[in-house]
Amino acid sequence: MKEIGLKLKLKREENGVSIEEAADDLKIRASQLESIEAGNQDDFKDVFTLKYFIRDYAKYLGLDGEEMLDDFNEYLFEQTSKISLEDIEEARREKEEREKNMKILSPYTITQKDKKRIYILIGIILLIALIGIISYIAISNQNKNDFVNSKISYKIGE
C-alpha cells in the first residue's frame, strides 16, 4: 500500500498539484489523500471506499486507474493470504458463537417453543372473546325476558 501511495504522491508532485487542490477537485478531504499517499489503509472505514478513492485519484493525476486498482487488489491478496488457518478457524468459531447468542426476531426463525406460546395466547384471546359473546347474548335474552314478563304482568293486572 505504501508503494501505491508513494506512486500517487510522486505523480501529484510531478504535476505540481497540492493536496488541498486535489482534495477540492476530487471532493474528498485532504486528510484522506494524505492517508492514501502515506499508505494508511486503516484510516478508511472499508476497502471499497479506499478502492474508489485510489482509482479516482489515479485518474485525476493522469495514471491508469484500473492498473492502480489491480496493484491495490494484489496488495490486499498478499495481506489476506498471510492469515493463518488457526486465525481463520478462531474467527469462524467466534462468529458462530455470536450468531448462537443472538436472538433474531423474525417469523422465519421462531422456535417451536415460541410457536406454542403464540398458539396458547391466541387460544386464550379466542376463549375470552367467546365468553364475552355468550355473556352478551345471555344478558340480552334476560333483558328481553324481563321486558316480556313485565308486559305480561302489566296485561294480567289490568
Tab-separated table of N, CA and C in Angstrom:
chain	number	residue	atom	x	y	z
A	1	MET	N	0.833	-1.193	0.000
A	1	MET	CA	0.000	0.000	0.000
A	1	MET	C	0.874	1.250	0.000
A	2	LYS	N	1.998	1.183	0.697
A	2	LYS	CA	2.892	2.341	0.742
A	2	LYS	C	3.457	2.639	-0.653
A	3	GLU	N	3.703	1.579	-1.448
A	3	GLU	CA	4.208	1.779	-2.809
A	3	GLU	C	3.173	2.495	-3.669
A	4	ILE	N	1.916	2.102	-3.522
A	4	ILE	CA	0.833	2.745	-4.283
A	4	ILE	C	0.738	4.216	-3.884
A	5	GLY	N	0.763	4.464	-2.576
A	5	GLY	CA	0.690	5.832	-2.078
A	5	GLY	C	1.854	6.679	-2.554
A	6	LEU	N	3.045	6.088	-2.542
A	6	LEU	CA	4.233	6.814	-2.990
A	6	LEU	C	4.136	7.143	-4.479
A	7	LYS	N	3.657	6.189	-5.268
A	7	LYS	CA	3.491	6.414	-6.705
A	7	LYS	C	2.517	7.584	-6.954
A	8	LEU	N	1.425	7.603	-6.197
A	8	LEU	CA	0.437	8.682	-6.344
A	8	LEU	C	1.031	10.019	-5.898
A	9	LYS	N	1.749	10.008	-4.803
A	9	LYS	CA	2.337	11.250	-4.296
A	9	LYS	C	3.348	11.817	-5.291
A	10	LEU	N	4.222	10.948	-5.822
A	10	LEU	CA	5.228	11.414	-6.784
A	10	LEU	C	4.571	11.994	-8.034
A	11	LYS	N	3.521	11.357	-8.508
A	11	LYS	CA	2.816	11.844	-9.690
A	11	LYS	C	2.144	13.190	-9.392
A	12	ARG	N	1.566	13.329	-8.190
A	12	ARG	CA	0.931	14.594	-7.818
A	12	ARG	C	1.967	15.710	-7.787
A	13	GLU	N	3.122	15.432	-7.163
A	13	GLU	CA	4.174	16.438	-7.083
A	13	GLU	C	4.725	16.756	-8.472
A	14	GLU	N	4.842	15.728	-9.316
A	14	GLU	CA	5.311	15.921	-10.699
A	14	GLU	C	4.353	16.837	-11.457
A	15	ASN	N	3.060	16.686	-11.192
A	15	ASN	CA	2.049	17.525	-11.854
A	15	ASN	C	1.955	18.911	-11.223
A	16	GLY	N	2.595	19.114	-10.083
A	16	GLY	CA	2.574	20.419	-9.421
A	16	GLY	C	1.236	20.729	-8.760
A	17	VAL	N	0.579	19.705	-8.273
A	17	VAL	CA	-0.735	19.865	-7.644
A	17	VAL	C	-0.571	19.706	-6.126
A	18	SER	N	-1.185	20.606	-5.382
A	18	SER	CA	-1.131	20.486	-3.922
A	18	SER	C	-2.199	19.498	-3.447
A	19	ILE	N	-2.019	19.005	-2.225
A	19	ILE	CA	-3.012	18.088	-1.627
A	19	ILE	C	-4.371	18.780	-1.557
A	20	GLU	N	-4.374	20.031	-1.122
A	20	GLU	CA	-5.638	20.764	-0.966
A	20	GLU	C	-6.347	20.937	-2.311
A	21	GLU	N	-5.586	21.238	-3.345
A	21	GLU	CA	-6.167	21.420	-4.679
A	21	GLU	C	-6.778	20.097	-5.179
A	22	ALA	N	-6.045	19.022	-5.019
A	22	ALA	CA	-6.544	17.708	-5.443
A	22	ALA	C	-7.788	17.334	-4.645
A	23	ALA	N	-7.765	17.598	-3.341
A	23	ALA	CA	-8.920	17.279	-2.490
A	23	ALA	C	-10.148	18.069	-2.929
A	24	ASP	N	-9.959	19.353	-3.232
A	24	ASP	CA	-11.089	20.171	-3.706
A	24	ASP	C	-11.633	19.644	-5.025
A	25	ASP	N	-10.742	19.300	-5.927
A	25	ASP	CA	-11.176	18.819	-7.241
A	25	ASP	C	-11.892	17.470	-7.138
A	26	LEU	N	-11.412	16.604	-6.254
A	26	LEU	CA	-11.994	15.267	-6.122
A	26	LEU	C	-13.158	15.216	-5.128
A	27	LYS	N	-13.391	16.326	-4.427
A	27	LYS	CA	-14.484	16.407	-3.440
A	27	LYS	C	-14.300	15.400	-2.303
A	28	ILE	N	-13.037	15.251	-1.861
A	28	ILE	CA	-12.752	14.439	-0.683
A	28	ILE	C	-11.839	15.250	0.239
A	29	ARG	N	-11.677	14.806	1.457
A	29	ARG	CA	-10.866	15.537	2.429
A	29	ARG	C	-9.373	15.371	2.114
A	30	ALA	N	-8.635	16.423	2.397
A	30	ALA	CA	-7.187	16.397	2.188
A	30	ALA	C	-6.553	15.321	3.071
A	31	SER	N	-7.090	15.126	4.265
A	31	SER	CA	-6.534	14.109	5.173
A	31	SER	C	-6.666	12.709	4.570
A	32	GLN	N	-7.721	12.488	3.785
A	32	GLN	CA	-7.880	11.186	3.143
A	32	GLN	C	-6.819	10.973	2.072
A	33	LEU	N	-6.542	12.020	1.298
A	33	LEU	CA	-5.481	11.910	0.284
A	33	LEU	C	-4.125	11.696	0.953
A	34	GLU	N	-3.893	12.388	2.066
A	34	GLU	CA	-2.640	12.205	2.790
A	34	GLU	C	-2.521	10.766	3.306
A	35	SER	N	-3.631	10.204	3.767
A	35	SER	CA	-3.618	8.816	4.246
A	35	SER	C	-3.322	7.846	3.106
A	36	ILE	N	-3.893	8.107	1.944
A	36	ILE	CA	-3.629	7.248	0.777
A	36	ILE	C	-2.150	7.323	0.409
A	37	GLU	N	-1.631	8.545	0.338
A	37	GLU	CA	-0.229	8.715	-0.037
A	37	GLU	C	0.712	8.112	1.007
A	38	ALA	N	0.307	8.106	2.264
A	38	ALA	CA	1.140	7.528	3.321
A	38	ALA	C	0.969	6.015	3.419
A	39	GLY	N	-0.033	5.471	2.719
A	39	GLY	CA	-0.275	4.031	2.753
A	39	GLY	C	-1.017	3.583	3.995
A	40	ASN	N	-1.791	4.459	4.588
A	40	ASN	CA	-2.541	4.146	5.813
A	40	ASN	C	-3.937	3.639	5.468
A	41	GLN	N	-4.029	2.375	5.214
A	41	GLN	CA	-5.305	1.748	4.860
A	41	GLN	C	-6.290	1.788	6.028
A	42	ASP	N	-5.781	1.737	7.246
A	42	ASP	CA	-6.634	1.680	8.436
A	42	ASP	C	-7.407	2.978	8.680
A	43	ASP	N	-7.057	4.046	7.993
A	43	ASP	CA	-7.768	5.319	8.163
A	43	ASP	C	-9.115	5.332	7.444
A	44	PHE	N	-9.427	4.266	6.730
A	44	PHE	CA	-10.671	4.207	5.958
A	44	PHE	C	-11.614	3.175	6.541
A	45	LYS	N	-12.915	3.487	6.457
A	45	LYS	CA	-13.937	2.592	7.007
A	45	LYS	C	-13.898	1.224	6.357
A	46	ASP	N	-13.845	1.225	5.046
A	46	ASP	CA	-13.854	-0.058	4.348
A	46	ASP	C	-12.961	-0.003	3.117
A	47	VAL	N	-12.651	-1.162	2.626
A	47	VAL	CA	-11.744	-1.303	1.490
A	47	VAL	C	-12.367	-0.754	0.208
A	48	PHE	N	-13.682	-0.891	0.079
A	48	PHE	CA	-14.339	-0.457	-1.146
A	48	PHE	C	-14.229	1.049	-1.330
A	49	THR	N	-14.411	1.795	-0.263
A	49	THR	CA	-14.268	3.249	-0.333
A	49	THR	C	-12.845	3.599	-0.731
A	50	LEU	N	-11.902	2.943	-0.110
A	50	LEU	CA	-10.492	3.191	-0.413
A	50	LEU	C	-10.188	2.887	-1.879
A	51	LYS	N	-10.744	1.796	-2.397
A	51	LYS	CA	-10.519	1.439	-3.806
A	51	LYS	C	-11.004	2.549	-4.739
A	52	TYR	N	-12.207	3.066	-4.464
A	52	TYR	CA	-12.744	4.132	-5.316
A	52	TYR	C	-11.889	5.388	-5.230
A	53	PHE	N	-11.420	5.697	-4.037
A	53	PHE	CA	-10.553	6.873	-3.886
A	53	PHE	C	-9.257	6.693	-4.670
A	54	ILE	N	-8.650	5.508	-4.566
A	54	ILE	CA	-7.390	5.252	-5.288
A	54	ILE	C	-7.614	5.359	-6.790
A	55	ARG	N	-8.687	4.733	-7.284
A	55	ARG	CA	-8.977	4.772	-8.718
A	55	ARG	C	-9.189	6.207	-9.204
A	56	ASP	N	-10.034	6.944	-8.462
A	56	ASP	CA	-10.340	8.317	-8.871
A	56	ASP	C	-9.112	9.223	-8.778
A	57	TYR	N	-8.330	9.038	-7.733
A	57	TYR	CA	-7.130	9.846	-7.542
A	57	TYR	C	-6.124	9.559	-8.654
A	58	ALA	N	-5.962	8.289	-8.998
A	58	ALA	CA	-5.035	7.919	-10.077
A	58	ALA	C	-5.481	8.534	-11.405
A	59	LYS	N	-6.766	8.438	-11.704
A	59	LYS	CA	-7.281	9.035	-12.952
A	59	LYS	C	-7.049	10.542	-12.957
A	60	TYR	N	-7.311	11.171	-11.827
A	60	TYR	CA	-7.136	12.619	-11.705
A	60	TYR	C	-5.698	13.024	-11.997
A	61	LEU	N	-4.767	12.197	-11.551
A	61	LEU	CA	-3.352	12.508	-11.740
A	61	LEU	C	-2.833	12.087	-13.111
A	62	GLY	N	-3.675	11.440	-13.902
A	62	GLY	CA	-3.264	11.024	-15.241
A	62	GLY	C	-2.684	9.627	-15.281
A	63	LEU	N	-2.879	8.861	-14.233
A	63	LEU	CA	-2.419	7.474	-14.204
A	63	LEU	C	-3.567	6.555	-14.614
A	64	ASP	N	-3.247	5.317	-14.881
A	64	ASP	CA	-4.268	4.334	-15.228
A	64	ASP	C	-4.949	3.866	-13.937
A	65	GLY	N	-6.202	4.272	-13.728
A	65	GLY	CA	-6.941	3.942	-12.515
A	65	GLY	C	-7.135	2.452	-12.325
A	66	GLU	N	-7.406	1.744	-13.408
A	66	GLU	CA	-7.619	0.289	-13.319
A	66	GLU	C	-6.320	-0.428	-12.950
A	67	GLU	N	-5.214	0.059	-13.471
A	67	GLU	CA	-3.916	-0.544	-13.136
A	67	GLU	C	-3.607	-0.342	-11.648
A	68	MET	N	-3.941	0.836	-11.145
A	68	MET	CA	-3.733	1.108	-9.719
A	68	MET	C	-4.627	0.208	-8.868
A	69	LEU	N	-5.856	-0.007	-9.327
A	69	LEU	CA	-6.754	-0.918	-8.608
A	69	LEU	C	-6.199	-2.331	-8.603
A	70	ASP	N	-5.648	-2.753	-9.727
A	70	ASP	CA	-5.037	-4.083	-9.795
A	70	ASP	C	-3.889	-4.195	-8.797
A	71	ASP	N	-3.068	-3.154	-8.725
A	71	ASP	CA	-1.959	-3.149	-7.760
A	71	ASP	C	-2.497	-3.241	-6.330
A	72	PHE	N	-3.557	-2.484	-6.058
A	72	PHE	CA	-4.144	-2.496	-4.715
A	72	PHE	C	-4.750	-3.866	-4.406
A	73	ASN	N	-5.426	-4.477	-5.385
A	73	ASN	CA	-6.006	-5.810	-5.174
A	73	ASN	C	-4.924	-6.850	-4.902
A	74	GLU	N	-3.795	-6.733	-5.589
A	74	GLU	CA	-2.674	-7.642	-5.329
A	74	GLU	C	-2.153	-7.445	-3.912
A	75	TYR	N	-2.056	-6.186	-3.500
A	75	TYR	CA	-1.620	-5.891	-2.125
A	75	TYR	C	-2.582	-6.524	-1.123
A	76	LEU	N	-3.880	-6.365	-1.358
A	76	LEU	CA	-4.878	-6.947	-0.449
A	76	LEU	C	-4.754	-8.464	-0.400
A	77	PHE	N	-4.561	-9.080	-1.547
A	77	PHE	CA	-4.435	-10.535	-1.588
A	77	PHE	C	-3.221	-10.992	-0.785
A	78	GLU	N	-2.127	-10.280	-0.959
A	78	GLU	CA	-0.916	-10.639	-0.209
A	78	GLU	C	-1.152	-10.521	1.286
A	79	GLN	N	-1.858	-9.479	1.709
A	79	GLN	CA	-2.125	-9.270	3.134
A	79	GLN	C	-3.062	-10.337	3.692
A	80	THR	N	-4.113	-10.638	2.957
A	80	THR	CA	-5.086	-11.591	3.474
A	80	THR	C	-4.610	-13.026	3.361
A	81	SER	N	-3.721	-13.298	2.425
A	81	SER	CA	-3.240	-14.669	2.297
A	81	SER	C	-2.243	-15.014	3.396
A	82	LYS	N	-1.820	-14.024	4.163
A	82	LYS	CA	-0.887	-14.264	5.261
A	82	LYS	C	-1.599	-14.617	6.557
A	83	ILE	N	-2.915	-14.657	6.546
A	83	ILE	CA	-3.669	-15.014	7.740
A	83	ILE	C	-3.554	-16.521	7.945
A	84	SER	N	-3.206	-16.906	9.144
A	84	SER	CA	-3.008	-18.334	9.412
A	84	SER	C	-4.347	-19.059	9.469
A	85	LEU	N	-4.286	-20.364	9.227
A	85	LEU	CA	-5.501	-21.170	9.284
A	85	LEU	C	-6.089	-21.181	10.691
A	86	GLU	N	-5.239	-21.103	11.698
A	86	GLU	CA	-5.724	-21.062	13.076
A	86	GLU	C	-6.531	-19.787	13.325
A	87	ASP	N	-6.035	-18.667	12.796
A	87	ASP	CA	-6.763	-17.398	12.948
A	87	ASP	C	-8.104	-17.444	12.227
A	88	ILE	N	-8.123	-18.043	11.057
A	88	ILE	CA	-9.376	-18.163	10.298
A	88	ILE	C	-10.357	-19.036	11.059
A	89	GLU	N	-9.890	-20.145	11.601
A	89	GLU	CA	-10.755	-21.053	12.360
A	89	GLU	C	-11.277	-20.368	13.622
A	90	GLU	N	-10.430	-19.622	14.302
A	90	GLU	CA	-10.839	-18.902	15.501
A	90	GLU	C	-11.907	-17.852	15.160
A	91	ALA	N	-11.722	-17.143	14.058
A	91	ALA	CA	-12.708	-16.145	13.636
A	91	ALA	C	-14.036	-16.817	13.304
A	92	ARG	N	-13.992	-17.992	12.682
A	92	ARG	CA	-15.213	-18.726	12.361
A	92	ARG	C	-15.942	-19.139	13.633
A	93	ARG	N	-15.191	-19.633	14.617
A	93	ARG	CA	-15.801	-20.037	15.896
A	93	ARG	C	-16.425	-18.846	16.617
A	94	GLU	N	-15.720	-17.720	16.611
A	94	GLU	CA	-16.253	-16.516	17.256
A	94	GLU	C	-17.548	-16.067	16.570
A	95	LYS	N	-17.565	-16.138	15.256
A	95	LYS	CA	-18.765	-15.749	14.515
A	95	LYS	C	-19.927	-16.673	14.849
A	96	GLU	N	-19.671	-17.960	14.875
A	96	GLU	CA	-20.725	-18.930	15.211
A	96	GLU	C	-21.249	-18.697	16.621
A	97	GLU	N	-20.352	-18.389	17.553
A	97	GLU	CA	-20.758	-18.136	18.941
A	97	GLU	C	-21.628	-16.880	19.023
A	98	ARG	N	-21.238	-15.832	18.309
A	98	ARG	CA	-22.041	-14.603	18.286
A	98	ARG	C	-23.419	-14.873	17.708
A	99	GLU	N	-23.467	-15.628	16.614
A	99	GLU	CA	-24.752	-15.928	15.976
A	99	GLU	C	-25.625	-16.787	16.875
A	100	LYS	N	-25.008	-17.710	17.624
A	100	LYS	CA	-25.766	-18.580	18.515
A	100	LYS	C	-26.366	-17.769	19.661
A	101	ASN	N	-25.639	-16.771	20.126
A	101	ASN	CA	-26.099	-15.959	21.254
A	101	ASN	C	-27.098	-14.878	20.841
A	102	MET	N	-27.155	-14.575	19.570
A	102	MET	CA	-28.101	-13.567	19.100
A	102	MET	C	-29.476	-14.178	18.942
A	103	LYS	N	-30.482	-13.434	19.371
A	103	LYS	CA	-31.850	-13.880	19.156
A	103	LYS	C	-32.409	-13.029	18.026
A	104	ILE	N	-32.668	-13.661	16.908
A	104	ILE	CA	-33.172	-12.963	15.746
A	104	ILE	C	-34.690	-13.014	15.798
A	105	LEU	N	-35.307	-11.860	15.749
A	105	LEU	CA	-36.757	-11.792	15.790
A	105	LEU	C	-37.287	-11.734	14.365
A	106	SER	N	-37.647	-12.872	13.874
A	106	SER	CA	-38.181	-12.980	12.533
A	106	SER	C	-39.190	-14.111	12.515
A	107	PRO	N	-40.276	-13.964	11.750
A	107	PRO	CA	-41.249	-15.049	11.709
A	107	PRO	C	-40.663	-16.337	11.131
A	108	TYR	N	-39.553	-16.220	10.437
A	108	TYR	CA	-38.946	-17.397	9.819
A	108	TYR	C	-38.006	-18.128	10.771
A	109	THR	N	-37.670	-17.492	11.905
A	109	THR	CA	-36.756	-18.118	12.839
A	109	THR	C	-37.406	-18.388	14.196
A	110	ILE	N	-38.731	-18.369	14.263
A	110	ILE	CA	-39.430	-18.634	15.512
A	110	ILE	C	-39.258	-20.109	15.870
A	111	THR	N	-38.901	-20.367	17.117
A	111	THR	CA	-38.700	-21.749	17.558
A	111	THR	C	-40.045	-22.396	17.860
A	112	GLN	N	-40.027	-23.713	18.022
A	112	GLN	CA	-41.252	-24.458	18.343
A	112	GLN	C	-41.841	-23.953	19.659
A	113	LYS	N	-40.974	-23.681	20.638
A	113	LYS	CA	-41.438	-23.191	21.935
A	113	LYS	C	-42.184	-21.866	21.766
A	114	ASP	N	-41.629	-20.980	20.931
A	114	ASP	CA	-42.276	-19.697	20.678
A	114	ASP	C	-43.616	-19.887	19.978
A	115	LYS	N	-43.688	-20.863	19.057
A	115	LYS	CA	-44.942	-21.126	18.351
A	115	LYS	C	-46.017	-21.593	19.322
A	116	LYS	N	-45.633	-22.449	20.271
A	116	LYS	CA	-46.598	-22.934	21.262
A	116	LYS	C	-47.137	-21.777	22.086
A	117	ARG	N	-46.275	-20.870	22.477
A	117	ARG	CA	-46.711	-19.702	23.247
A	117	ARG	C	-47.695	-18.857	22.452
A	118	ILE	N	-47.421	-18.686	21.187
A	118	ILE	CA	-48.309	-17.889	20.333
A	118	ILE	C	-49.669	-18.563	20.225
A	119	TYR	N	-49.684	-19.886	20.019
A	119	TYR	CA	-50.954	-20.610	19.909
A	119	TYR	C	-51.747	-20.544	21.215
A	120	ILE	N	-51.075	-20.655	22.340
A	120	ILE	CA	-51.756	-20.569	23.637
A	120	ILE	C	-52.354	-19.172	23.810
A	121	LEU	N	-51.596	-18.139	23.463
A	121	LEU	CA	-52.079	-16.762	23.575
A	121	LEU	C	-53.296	-16.542	22.682
A	122	ILE	N	-53.255	-17.040	21.461
A	122	ILE	CA	-54.393	-16.904	20.547
A	122	ILE	C	-55.604	-17.650	21.108
A	123	GLY	N	-55.378	-18.844	21.669
A	123	GLY	CA	-56.474	-19.624	22.268
A	123	GLY	C	-57.115	-18.881	23.425
A	124	ILE	N	-56.305	-18.270	24.275
A	124	ILE	CA	-56.842	-17.516	25.415
A	124	ILE	C	-57.667	-16.325	24.932
A	125	ILE	N	-57.169	-15.624	23.935
A	125	ILE	CA	-57.899	-14.475	23.387
A	125	ILE	C	-59.234	-14.921	22.802
A	126	LEU	N	-59.230	-16.008	22.049
A	126	LEU	CA	-60.481	-16.515	21.471
A	126	LEU	C	-61.457	-16.959	22.561
A	127	LEU	N	-60.961	-17.600	23.612
A	127	LEU	CA	-61.811	-18.037	24.719
A	127	LEU	C	-62.450	-16.838	25.418
A	128	ILE	N	-61.674	-15.799	25.661
A	128	ILE	CA	-62.211	-14.591	26.291
A	128	ILE	C	-63.275	-13.958	25.393
A	129	ALA	N	-63.006	-13.907	24.092
A	129	ALA	CA	-63.981	-13.346	23.160
A	129	ALA	C	-65.261	-14.179	23.161
A	130	LEU	N	-65.141	-15.496	23.184
A	130	LEU	CA	-66.303	-16.384	23.191
A	130	LEU	C	-67.121	-16.193	24.472
A	131	ILE	N	-66.442	-16.104	25.598
A	131	ILE	CA	-67.144	-15.870	26.865
A	131	ILE	C	-67.866	-14.522	26.825
A	132	GLY	N	-67.231	-13.527	26.255
A	132	GLY	CA	-67.857	-12.213	26.133
A	132	GLY	C	-69.103	-12.263	25.268
A	133	ILE	N	-69.043	-12.965	24.163
A	133	ILE	CA	-70.199	-13.079	23.265
A	133	ILE	C	-71.336	-13.824	23.947
A	134	ILE	N	-71.026	-14.924	24.610
A	134	ILE	CA	-72.053	-15.704	25.313
A	134	ILE	C	-72.682	-14.867	26.425
A	135	SER	N	-71.870	-14.125	27.153
A	135	SER	CA	-72.396	-13.269	28.220
A	135	SER	C	-73.313	-12.200	27.641
A	136	TYR	N	-72.928	-11.618	26.547
A	136	TYR	CA	-73.743	-10.582	25.910
A	136	TYR	C	-75.093	-11.155	25.480
A	137	ILE	N	-75.061	-12.338	24.866
A	137	ILE	CA	-76.308	-12.979	24.420
A	137	ILE	C	-77.184	-13.314	25.623
A	138	ALA	N	-76.592	-13.835	26.679
A	138	ALA	CA	-77.359	-14.202	27.867
A	138	ALA	C	-77.994	-12.968	28.503
A	139	ILE	N	-77.239	-11.900	28.604
A	139	ILE	CA	-77.782	-10.668	29.191
A	139	ILE	C	-78.879	-10.099	28.310
A	140	SER	N	-78.674	-10.139	27.011
A	140	SER	CA	-79.694	-9.636	26.080
A	140	SER	C	-80.982	-10.450	26.218
A	141	ASN	N	-80.843	-11.785	26.275
A	141	ASN	CA	-82.034	-12.636	26.435
A	141	ASN	C	-82.714	-12.384	27.775
A	142	GLN	N	-81.937	-12.194	28.823
A	142	GLN	CA	-82.509	-11.917	30.146
A	142	GLN	C	-83.284	-10.606	30.113
A	143	ASN	N	-82.716	-9.608	29.454
A	143	ASN	CA	-83.405	-8.319	29.352
A	143	ASN	C	-84.693	-8.453	28.553
A	144	LYS	N	-84.658	-9.251	27.484
A	144	LYS	CA	-85.867	-9.470	26.675
A	144	LYS	C	-86.922	-10.198	27.511
A	145	ASN	N	-86.488	-11.245	28.248
A	145	ASN	CA	-87.428	-11.994	29.093
A	145	ASN	C	-88.022	-11.096	30.172
A	146	ASP	N	-87.201	-10.261	30.794
A	146	ASP	CA	-87.703	-9.344	31.807
A	146	ASP	C	-88.711	-8.379	31.198
A	147	PHE	N	-88.419	-7.900	29.997
A	147	PHE	CA	-89.326	-6.972	29.331
A	147	PHE	C	-90.649	-7.655	29.003
A	148	VAL	N	-90.552	-8.890	28.453
A	148	VAL	CA	-91.770	-9.637	28.097
A	148	VAL	C	-92.573	-9.954	29.365
A	149	ASN	N	-91.895	-10.404	30.429
A	149	ASN	CA	-92.579	-10.712	31.687
A	149	ASN	C	-93.258	-9.476	32.291
A	150	SER	N	-92.609	-8.332	32.166
A	150	SER	CA	-93.214	-7.124	32.699
A	150	SER	C	-94.448	-6.747	31.881
A	151	LYS	N	-94.420	-6.984	30.571
A	151	LYS	CA	-95.588	-6.706	29.726
A	151	LYS	C	-96.723	-7.641	30.082
A	152	ILE	N	-96.400	-8.930	30.264
A	152	ILE	CA	-97.427	-9.920	30.606
A	152	ILE	C	-98.039	-9.584	31.962
A	153	SER	N	-97.206	-9.234	32.926
A	153	SER	CA	-97.709	-8.862	34.255
A	153	SER	C	-98.592	-7.628	34.164
A	154	TYR	N	-98.242	-6.722	33.328
A	154	TYR	CA	-98.995	-5.497	33.199
A	154	TYR	C	-100.360	-5.788	32.610
A	155	LYS	N	-100.397	-6.680	31.557
A	155	LYS	CA	-101.678	-7.014	30.933
A	155	LYS	C	-102.547	-7.831	31.879
A	156	ILE	N	-101.962	-8.721	32.629
A	156	ILE	CA	-102.737	-9.552	33.573
A	156	ILE	C	-103.297	-8.658	34.683
A	157	GLY	N	-102.570	-7.707	35.085
A	157	GLY	CA	-103.006	-6.837	36.151
A	157	GLY	C	-104.090	-5.871	35.736
A	158	GLU	N	-104.359	-5.672	34.515
A	158	GLU	CA	-105.363	-4.733	34.041
A	158	GLU	C	-106.666	-5.228	34.422
